[in-house]
CSV table of C-alpha atoms and ligand atoms in Angstrom, one decimal:
chain,number,residue,atom,x,y,z
A,1,MET,CA,-5.6,-28.7,9.1
A,2,LYS,CA,-3.5,-25.7,10.1
A,3,LYS,CA,-4.0,-23.0,7.6
A,4,VAL,CA,-1.1,-21.2,5.8
A,5,TYR,CA,-1.8,-17.5,5.3
A,6,LEU,CA,0.3,-16.0,2.5
A,7,ASP,CA,-1.8,-12.9,1.8
A,8,TYR,CA,-0.3,-10.3,4.1
A,9,ALA,CA,-0.5,-7.6,1.5
A,10,ALA,CA,-4.3,-7.9,1.7
A,11,THR,CA,-4.4,-7.6,5.4
A,12,THR,CA,-2.5,-8.6,8.6
A,13,PRO,CA,-3.7,-9.9,12.0
A,14,LEU,CA,-3.7,-7.6,15.0
A,15,ASP,CA,-0.6,-7.7,17.1
A,16,ASN,CA,-1.3,-8.6,20.8
A,17,GLU,CA,0.2,-5.3,22.0
A,18,VAL,CA,-2.1,-3.5,19.6
A,19,LYS,CA,-5.1,-5.4,20.8
A,20,LYS,CA,-4.2,-4.7,24.4
A,21,ALA,CA,-3.8,-1.0,23.7
A,22,MET,CA,-7.1,-0.7,21.9
A,23,GLU,CA,-9.2,-2.6,24.5
A,24,LEU,CA,-9.3,0.2,27.0
A,25,TYR,CA,-10.7,2.7,24.5
A,26,GLN,CA,-13.4,0.3,23.3
A,27,THR,CA,-14.9,-0.1,26.8
A,28,VAL,CA,-13.8,1.8,29.8
A,29,GLU,CA,-12.4,5.0,28.1
A,30,PHE,CA,-15.1,5.3,25.5
A,31,GLY,CA,-15.3,9.1,25.4
A,32,ASN,CA,-15.7,11.3,22.4
A,33,ALA,CA,-12.5,13.2,21.9
A,34,SER,CA,-14.4,16.4,21.2
A,35,SER,CA,-16.1,16.4,24.6
A,36,LEU,CA,-14.8,18.8,27.1
A,37,HIS,CA,-15.2,16.6,30.2
A,38,SER,CA,-12.7,14.1,31.5
A,39,PHE,CA,-13.9,11.2,29.3
A,40,GLY,CA,-13.3,13.4,26.3
A,41,GLN,CA,-10.0,14.6,27.4
A,42,ILE,CA,-8.7,11.1,28.0
A,43,ALA,CA,-9.8,10.1,24.5
A,44,ARG,CA,-8.2,13.3,23.1
A,45,SER,CA,-4.8,12.6,24.8
A,46,ALA,CA,-4.9,9.0,23.5
A,47,ILE,CA,-5.3,10.3,19.9
A,48,GLU,CA,-2.5,12.9,20.4
A,49,LYS,CA,-0.2,10.2,21.7
A,50,ALA,CA,-0.9,8.1,18.6
A,51,ARG,CA,-0.3,11.1,16.4
A,52,GLN,CA,3.1,11.6,18.1
A,53,GLN,CA,3.9,7.9,17.5
A,54,VAL,CA,3.2,8.3,13.8
A,55,ALA,CA,5.1,11.6,13.6
A,56,ASP,CA,8.2,9.9,15.2
A,57,PHE,CA,8.0,7.2,12.6
A,58,LEU,CA,7.6,9.5,9.6
A,59,HIS,CA,10.0,12.1,11.0
A,60,CYS,CA,7.5,14.8,10.7
A,61,GLN,CA,5.7,17.3,12.9
A,62,VAL,CA,2.6,16.1,14.9
A,63,THR,CA,0.5,18.7,13.2
A,64,GLU,CA,1.3,17.1,9.8
A,65,VAL,CA,-0.5,13.9,10.7
A,66,THR,CA,-4.2,13.5,9.8
A,67,PHE,CA,-6.1,10.4,10.8
A,68,CYS,CA,-8.6,9.0,8.2
A,69,GLY,CA,-11.0,6.1,7.9
A,70,SER,CA,-8.7,4.1,5.6
A,71,ALA,CA,-5.8,4.5,3.2
A,72,THR,CA,-8.4,4.7,0.4
A,73,GLU,CA,-9.9,7.7,2.0
A,74,ALA,CA,-6.4,9.2,2.7
A,75,ASN,CA,-5.5,8.9,-1.0
A,76,ASN,CA,-8.8,10.5,-2.0
A,77,LEU,CA,-8.2,13.3,0.4
A,78,ALA,CA,-4.7,13.9,-0.9
A,79,ILE,CA,-5.8,13.9,-4.6
A,80,PHE,CA,-9.2,15.7,-4.4
A,81,GLY,CA,-7.9,17.9,-1.7
A,82,ILE,CA,-5.0,19.4,-3.8
A,83,VAL,CA,-7.2,19.6,-6.9
A,84,LYS,CA,-10.0,21.4,-5.1
A,85,ALA,CA,-7.7,23.8,-3.4
A,86,THR,CA,-6.1,24.7,-6.7
A,87,GLN,CA,-9.5,25.2,-8.4
A,88,LYS,CA,-10.5,27.4,-5.5
A,89,ARG,CA,-7.7,29.7,-6.4
A,90,GLY,CA,-9.2,30.0,-9.9
A,91,LEU,CA,-6.5,27.8,-11.5
A,92,LYS,CA,-6.8,24.7,-13.8
A,93,PRO,CA,-4.9,21.8,-12.3
A,94,HIS,CA,-3.0,19.1,-14.2
A,95,ILE,CA,-2.2,16.0,-12.3
A,96,ILE,CA,0.0,12.9,-13.0
A,97,THR,CA,0.1,9.4,-11.6
A,98,SER,CA,1.5,6.0,-12.7
A,99,VAL,CA,-0.4,3.3,-14.5
A,100,ILE,CA,0.2,0.7,-11.8
A,101,GLU,CA,-1.3,2.6,-8.8
A,102,HIS,CA,-3.9,1.0,-6.5
A,103,PRO,CA,-7.5,1.7,-7.4
A,104,ALA,CA,-7.6,4.0,-4.4
A,105,VAL,CA,-5.5,6.4,-6.5
A,106,LEU,CA,-6.5,5.5,-10.0
A,107,GLU,CA,-10.3,5.8,-9.4
A,108,PRO,CA,-10.0,9.4,-8.0
A,109,PHE,CA,-7.9,10.3,-11.1
A,110,LYS,CA,-10.5,8.7,-13.4
A,111,MET,CA,-13.3,10.7,-11.6
A,112,LEU,CA,-11.4,13.9,-11.9
A,113,ALA,CA,-10.7,13.3,-15.6
A,114,LYS,CA,-14.5,12.9,-16.1
A,115,LEU,CA,-15.0,16.2,-14.3
A,116,GLY,CA,-12.7,17.9,-16.8
A,117,VAL,CA,-9.4,18.0,-14.8
A,118,GLU,CA,-6.3,17.4,-17.0
A,119,VAL,CA,-4.8,14.0,-16.1
A,120,ASP,CA,-1.8,12.0,-17.3
A,121,TYR,CA,-0.6,8.5,-16.6
A,122,CYS,CA,3.1,7.6,-16.6
A,123,SER,CA,4.0,4.2,-17.8
A,124,VAL,CA,6.4,1.7,-16.2
A,125,ASP,CA,9.2,-0.5,-17.6
A,126,GLN,CA,9.0,-4.3,-17.7
A,127,GLN,CA,9.9,-4.6,-14.0
A,128,GLY,CA,7.2,-2.1,-13.0
A,129,ILE,CA,9.5,0.9,-12.3
A,130,VAL,CA,8.1,4.3,-13.3
A,131,LYS,CA,9.8,5.7,-16.4
A,132,ILE,CA,11.3,8.9,-14.9
A,133,ALA,CA,12.2,10.5,-18.3
A,134,GLU,CA,8.6,10.1,-19.4
A,135,LEU,CA,7.3,11.5,-16.1
A,136,GLU,CA,9.5,14.6,-16.7
A,137,LYS,CA,8.1,15.0,-20.1
A,138,LEU,CA,4.5,14.8,-18.8
A,139,ILE,CA,5.0,17.8,-16.5
A,140,LYS,CA,3.3,21.0,-17.6
A,141,LEU,CA,3.2,24.5,-16.4
A,142,ASN,CA,0.0,23.8,-14.5
A,143,THR,CA,1.0,20.5,-13.0
A,144,VAL,CA,0.1,20.6,-9.3
A,145,LEU,CA,0.3,17.0,-8.2
A,146,VAL,CA,2.3,13.9,-8.9
A,147,SER,CA,1.2,10.7,-7.2
A,148,VAL,CA,3.5,7.6,-7.3
A,149,MET,CA,3.2,4.7,-5.0
A,150,TYR,CA,6.2,3.7,-2.8
A,151,ALA,CA,5.8,0.0,-3.4
A,152,ASN,CA,3.4,-1.9,-5.6
A,153,ASN,CA,0.8,-4.1,-3.9
A,154,GLU,CA,0.7,-6.7,-6.6
A,155,ILE,CA,4.3,-7.2,-7.7
A,156,GLY,CA,6.1,-5.5,-4.8
A,157,THR,CA,8.2,-3.2,-7.0
A,158,ILE,CA,9.8,-0.4,-5.1
A,159,GLN,CA,9.8,3.0,-6.8
A,160,PRO,CA,12.6,5.6,-6.7
A,161,ILE,CA,10.6,8.1,-4.6
A,162,ALA,CA,13.5,10.3,-3.5
A,163,GLU,CA,14.7,10.6,-7.1
A,164,ILE,CA,11.3,11.6,-8.3
A,165,ALA,CA,11.0,14.1,-5.4
A,166,ASN,CA,14.4,15.6,-6.5
A,167,LEU,CA,13.2,15.9,-10.1
A,168,LEU,CA,10.0,17.7,-9.0
A,169,LYS,CA,11.9,20.1,-6.7
A,170,GLN,CA,13.9,21.3,-9.6
A,171,ARG,CA,10.8,22.8,-11.3
A,172,LYS,CA,10.1,26.5,-10.8
A,173,ALA,CA,6.4,26.1,-9.9
A,174,LYS,CA,5.6,24.0,-6.8
A,175,ILE,CA,4.4,20.5,-7.7
A,176,PHE,CA,3.1,18.5,-4.7
A,177,PHE,CA,4.4,15.0,-4.5
A,178,HIS,CA,2.2,12.3,-3.0
A,179,THR,CA,3.1,8.7,-2.3
A,180,ASP,CA,0.9,5.8,-1.3
A,181,ALA,CA,3.1,4.0,1.1
A,182,VAL,CA,0.6,1.4,2.3
A,183,GLN,CA,2.7,-1.6,1.3
A,184,ALA,CA,6.1,0.0,2.1
A,185,VAL,CA,5.6,0.9,5.7
A,186,ASN,CA,6.5,-2.5,7.1
A,187,TYR,CA,9.8,-2.7,5.4
A,188,LEU,CA,11.1,0.6,3.9
A,189,ASP,CA,12.5,3.8,5.3
A,190,CYS,CA,9.5,6.2,5.6
A,191,ASP,CA,11.5,9.2,6.8
A,192,VAL,CA,9.6,11.9,4.8
A,193,VAL,CA,12.5,14.3,5.0
A,194,LYS,CA,14.7,11.8,3.2
A,195,LEU,CA,12.0,10.8,0.8
A,196,GLY,CA,11.2,14.4,0.0
A,197,VAL,CA,7.4,13.9,-0.3
A,198,ASP,CA,4.7,16.4,0.6
A,199,LEU,CA,1.9,13.9,1.1
A,200,LEU,CA,2.1,10.3,2.2
A,201,THR,CA,-0.6,7.7,2.9
A,202,PHE,CA,-0.7,4.4,4.9
A,203,SER,CA,-3.1,2.1,6.5
A,204,GLY,CA,-3.5,0.4,9.9
A,205,HIS,CA,-4.5,-3.0,8.9
A,206,LYS,CA,-1.4,-3.7,6.7
A,207,ILE,CA,0.9,-3.2,9.7
A,208,TYR,CA,-0.6,-5.5,12.3
A,209,GLY,CA,-3.0,-2.8,13.3
A,210,PRO,CA,-6.7,-2.4,13.0
A,211,LYS,CA,-8.9,-2.1,9.9
A,212,GLY,CA,-10.8,1.2,9.3
A,213,VAL,CA,-8.0,3.6,10.1
A,214,GLY,CA,-5.5,5.3,7.9
A,215,VAL,CA,-3.1,8.2,7.9
A,216,LEU,CA,-2.4,11.1,5.5
A,217,LEU,CA,0.7,13.1,6.1
A,218,VAL,CA,0.4,16.6,4.8
A,219,LYS,CA,3.5,18.7,5.1
A,220,LYS,CA,3.1,22.1,6.8
A,221,GLY,CA,1.9,24.9,4.6
A,222,ILE,CA,0.0,22.8,2.1
A,223,ASN,CA,-3.5,23.8,1.7
A,224,LEU,CA,-5.9,20.9,1.2
A,225,GLU,CA,-9.7,21.2,0.7
A,226,PRO,CA,-11.6,18.6,2.8
A,227,ILE,CA,-13.7,16.0,1.1
A,228,ILE,CA,-15.7,15.0,4.1
A,229,LEU,CA,-17.6,17.9,5.5
A,230,GLY,CA,-19.2,18.0,8.9
A,231,GLY,CA,-17.4,18.3,12.2
A,232,HIS,CA,-14.2,20.2,12.8
A,233,GLN,CA,-12.2,17.1,13.6
A,234,GLU,CA,-8.6,16.6,12.4
A,235,ASN,CA,-8.1,20.3,12.0
A,236,GLY,CA,-11.2,20.6,9.7
A,237,LEU,CA,-9.6,18.2,7.2
A,238,ARG,CA,-11.7,15.1,8.1
A,239,GLY,CA,-15.1,15.6,9.7
A,240,GLY,CA,-16.5,12.7,11.9
A,241,THR,CA,-16.0,11.5,15.4
A,242,GLU,CA,-12.6,10.0,15.7
A,243,ASN,CA,-12.2,6.2,15.8
A,244,VAL,CA,-10.3,6.5,19.1
A,245,ALA,CA,-9.5,2.8,19.6
A,246,GLY,CA,-8.5,2.4,15.9
A,247,ILE,CA,-6.2,5.4,16.1
A,248,VAL,CA,-4.7,4.1,19.4
A,249,GLY,CA,-4.2,0.7,17.7
A,250,LEU,CA,-2.5,2.3,14.6
A,251,GLY,CA,-0.2,4.3,16.9
A,252,GLN,CA,0.8,1.1,18.8
A,253,ALA,CA,1.3,-0.8,15.5
A,254,ILE,CA,3.6,1.9,14.1
A,255,LYS,CA,5.5,2.1,17.4
A,256,GLY,CA,6.0,-1.7,17.1
A,257,ILE,CA,7.8,-1.3,13.8
A,258,ASN,CA,9.6,1.9,14.6
A,259,ASN,CA,12.8,0.1,15.6
A,260,TYR,CA,15.4,0.1,12.9
A,261,GLU,CA,17.3,-3.1,14.1
A,262,LEU,CA,14.1,-5.1,14.5
A,263,ARG,CA,12.9,-4.0,11.0
A,264,ILE,CA,16.2,-5.1,9.4
A,265,THR,CA,16.1,-8.5,11.2
A,266,ASN,CA,12.5,-9.1,10.3
A,267,SER,CA,13.0,-8.0,6.7
A,268,GLU,CA,16.1,-10.3,6.3
A,269,LYS,CA,14.2,-13.2,7.7
A,270,ILE,CA,11.2,-12.7,5.5
A,271,LYS,CA,13.4,-12.0,2.5
A,272,SER,CA,15.2,-15.4,2.9
A,273,LEU,CA,11.8,-17.2,3.1
A,274,ARG,CA,10.6,-15.2,0.1
A,275,ASP,CA,13.7,-16.3,-1.9
A,276,LYS,CA,13.2,-19.9,-0.9
A,277,LEU,CA,9.6,-19.8,-2.1
A,278,MET,CA,10.4,-17.8,-5.3
A,279,ASP,CA,13.4,-19.9,-6.3
A,280,GLY,CA,11.6,-23.1,-5.3
A,281,ILE,CA,8.6,-22.5,-7.5
A,282,LEU,CA,10.8,-21.2,-10.5
A,283,GLN,CA,13.0,-24.3,-10.2
A,284,LYS,CA,10.5,-27.0,-9.5
A,285,ILE,CA,7.7,-25.9,-11.9
A,286,SER,CA,8.4,-25.4,-15.6
A,287,GLY,CA,6.7,-22.6,-17.5
A,288,THR,CA,6.8,-20.2,-14.6
A,289,SER,CA,8.2,-16.7,-14.5
A,290,LEU,CA,8.6,-14.0,-11.9
A,291,ASN,CA,6.7,-10.8,-12.3
A,292,GLY,CA,8.3,-7.5,-11.2
A,293,SER,CA,11.9,-6.7,-10.3
A,294,ARG,CA,14.0,-9.2,-8.4
A,295,GLU,CA,16.2,-6.6,-6.7
A,296,LYS,CA,13.9,-3.6,-6.2
A,297,ARG,CA,11.3,-5.7,-4.6
A,298,LEU,CA,9.5,-5.8,-1.2
A,299,PRO,CA,11.0,-8.5,1.0
A,300,ASN,CA,7.6,-10.2,1.4
A,301,ASN,CA,6.3,-10.3,-2.2
A,302,VAL,CA,6.4,-13.2,-4.7
A,303,ASN,CA,4.3,-12.8,-7.9
A,304,ILE,CA,4.6,-15.6,-10.4
A,305,SER,CA,2.9,-16.5,-13.7
A,306,PHE,CA,2.2,-20.1,-14.2
A,307,GLY,CA,1.9,-20.7,-18.0
A,308,GLY,CA,-1.1,-22.6,-19.3
A,309,VAL,CA,-3.2,-22.4,-16.2
A,310,GLU,CA,-5.8,-20.0,-14.6
A,311,GLY,CA,-4.7,-18.2,-11.5
A,312,GLU,CA,-8.2,-18.5,-10.0
A,313,SER,CA,-8.0,-22.3,-10.3
A,314,ILE,CA,-4.6,-22.3,-8.6
A,315,LEU,CA,-6.0,-20.1,-5.8
A,316,MET,CA,-9.0,-22.5,-5.3
A,317,ALA,CA,-6.8,-25.6,-5.3
A,318,LEU,CA,-4.4,-24.1,-2.8
A,319,ASP,CA,-7.3,-23.0,-0.6
A,320,GLN,CA,-8.5,-26.6,-0.5
A,321,GLU,CA,-5.1,-27.4,0.9
A,322,GLY,CA,-5.5,-24.6,3.5
A,323,ILE,CA,-3.1,-22.3,1.7
A,324,CYS,CA,-4.4,-18.7,1.2
A,325,VAL,CA,-2.9,-16.6,-1.6
A,326,SER,CA,-4.2,-14.0,-4.0
A,327,THR,CA,-4.5,-13.5,-7.8
A,328,GLY,CA,-4.0,-10.3,-9.7
A,329,SER,CA,-7.4,-10.5,-11.4
A,330,ALA,CA,-10.3,-8.4,-10.3
A,331,CYS,CA,-13.8,-9.7,-10.9
A,332,ALA,CA,-15.4,-6.7,-12.4
A,333,SER,CA,-19.0,-6.6,-13.8
A,334,GLY,CA,-19.2,-10.3,-14.3
A,335,SER,CA,-16.0,-10.5,-16.4
A,336,LEU,CA,-12.6,-11.4,-15.1
A,337,ASP,CA,-10.3,-8.6,-16.0
A,338,PRO,CA,-6.6,-9.2,-16.0
A,339,SER,CA,-4.6,-7.2,-13.5
A,340,HIS,CA,-3.8,-3.6,-14.8
A,341,VAL,CA,-0.4,-3.9,-13.2
A,342,LEU,CA,0.5,-7.1,-14.9
A,343,MET,CA,-0.8,-5.8,-18.2
A,344,ALA,CA,1.3,-2.6,-17.7
A,345,ILE,CA,4.5,-4.5,-17.3
A,346,GLY,CA,3.8,-6.2,-20.7
A,347,LEU,CA,2.3,-9.6,-19.8
A,348,SER,CA,-0.2,-11.2,-22.2
A,349,HIS,CA,-3.8,-11.6,-21.0
A,350,GLN,CA,-3.1,-15.3,-20.6
A,351,LYS,CA,0.0,-14.9,-18.5
A,352,ALA,CA,-1.7,-12.2,-16.4
A,353,HIS,CA,-4.6,-14.5,-15.8
A,354,GLY,CA,-2.2,-17.3,-14.7
A,355,SER,CA,-0.6,-15.2,-12.0
A,356,ILE,CA,-0.5,-15.8,-8.2
A,357,ARG,CA,0.7,-13.4,-5.5
A,358,PHE,CA,2.1,-14.8,-2.3
A,359,THR,CA,2.8,-12.3,0.4
A,360,LEU,CA,4.7,-13.3,3.5
A,361,GLY,CA,4.4,-11.8,7.0
A,362,LYS,CA,6.4,-11.7,10.2
A,363,THR,CA,5.1,-15.0,11.5
A,364,THR,CA,5.6,-16.9,8.3
A,365,THR,CA,7.7,-20.0,8.9
A,366,GLU,CA,10.0,-22.2,6.8
A,367,LYS,CA,7.6,-25.1,7.4
A,368,GLU,CA,4.8,-23.1,5.8
A,369,ILE,CA,7.0,-22.3,2.7
A,370,ASP,CA,8.0,-26.0,2.5
A,371,SER,CA,4.3,-27.1,2.5
A,372,VAL,CA,3.6,-24.7,-0.4
A,373,LEU,CA,6.5,-26.1,-2.3
A,374,LYS,CA,5.4,-29.6,-1.6
A,375,VAL,CA,1.8,-29.3,-2.9
A,376,LEU,CA,2.1,-26.7,-5.6
A,377,PRO,CA,3.9,-28.7,-8.3
A,378,ASN,CA,1.2,-31.4,-8.2
A,379,ILE,CA,-1.6,-28.8,-8.3
A,380,ILE,CA,-0.1,-27.2,-11.4
A,381,LYS,CA,0.4,-30.5,-13.1
A,382,ARG,CA,-3.2,-31.5,-12.4
A,383,LEU,CA,-4.6,-28.2,-13.6
A,384,ARG,CA,-2.5,-28.1,-16.7
A,385,ALA,CA,-3.8,-31.5,-17.7
A,386,ILE,CA,-7.3,-30.2,-17.8
A,387,SER,CA,-6.6,-26.5,-18.8
A,388,PRO,CA,-8.3,-25.1,-21.9
A,389,PHE,CA,-5.1,-22.9,-22.3
A,390,LYS,CA,-2.9,-25.7,-23.5
B,401,PLP,C1,-1.1,0.2,-2.3
B,401,PLP,C2,-2.4,0.3,-1.6
B,401,PLP,N1,-3.0,1.5,-1.5
B,401,PLP,C3,-4.2,1.6,-0.8
B,401,PLP,C4,-4.8,0.5,-0.3
B,401,PLP,C5,-6.1,0.7,0.4
B,401,PLP,O1,-6.0,0.6,1.8
B,401,PLP,P1,-7.3,0.5,2.8
B,401,PLP,O2,-7.7,-0.9,2.8
B,401,PLP,O3,-6.8,1.0,4.1
B,401,PLP,O4,-8.3,1.4,2.2
B,401,PLP,C6,-4.2,-0.8,-0.4
B,401,PLP,C7,-4.9,-1.9,0.1
B,401,PLP,O5,-4.7,-3.1,-0.4
B,401,PLP,C8,-3.0,-0.9,-1.0
B,401,PLP,O6,-2.4,-2.0,-1.2
């Protein structure tokens, strides 16, 4: 049975070009980039080449690119880094984020709140778009950071980042603006000048690059306190011997998508398959509804609630057919919590529990979409017949 992978928001396979680029630095050129001899210098120049590739994509200076161990770490560095730098100046920071962020942002906020930092969460409308008027009201004289994701990982909703940046720029005191662009990088314009952000995060493994490497863009002049202490690597912002092969792979992956025409073509192709899947499910299966915005949505995301049935059961039944998808639920401490994102857009517990996320990738085919549309109606019918939710 040929498997159908529809979980590209979770992770993506390595591109062949990326694999090829990385191989050399895993074996022959294995030097430590901090070493002064030629092995070290070759590793160093490979890292700097990747940094340039990222800078070209983000339209920023090379010195503004910091490599980290993941996007989770990059988000932590952005948030703790700004807060700690503010506290170091003897000030009491206030920070704001949205209720639908990834845990890599929400958990640092939770921890900082526990440590006594003033924290606020901005709600979203029923489509998952941040309520800008509410955000504006949350801003205080001591607000130092606003963090709003570019596109949501569960429902694919795209946030008005440039609009939020403009709003923040109108304030007298500087408010740093961070965006988690992990899910956006494959499809959306990430020119940081146009976006107007100060800090931006993304990850290698969501863009057909390697796992275990992420990027934090920090605009020139912003003072961040490091959270990992040790070596002087990454300009003192991130101690630890650099993952040279991983960084080279990330650079190659970003180079691969830094082609405007190719991005548009890929996005259009994926979008038409997405629409076929979305409309197919909504039309063929009764009691279904789309979660998130139809228009302001990533081209690869479909998130649907199936009334009267558990998402976990759908996932397992699809897996038995070789189709790999994801639910919005997170198994926490033995209990199955509904997705905080689906709850934030106003879904009931039951609807949130009955949701499935399908995320398409650049190699997704029409045949694969057809196979989902063929098996899914029967799966739902069968599960509904035995569901305790009826
Ligand atoms: C929006 C978003 N932010 C952050 C992360 C974390 O990325 P990483 O796996 O590189 O830590 C993810 C991963 O799913 C994500 O979707």
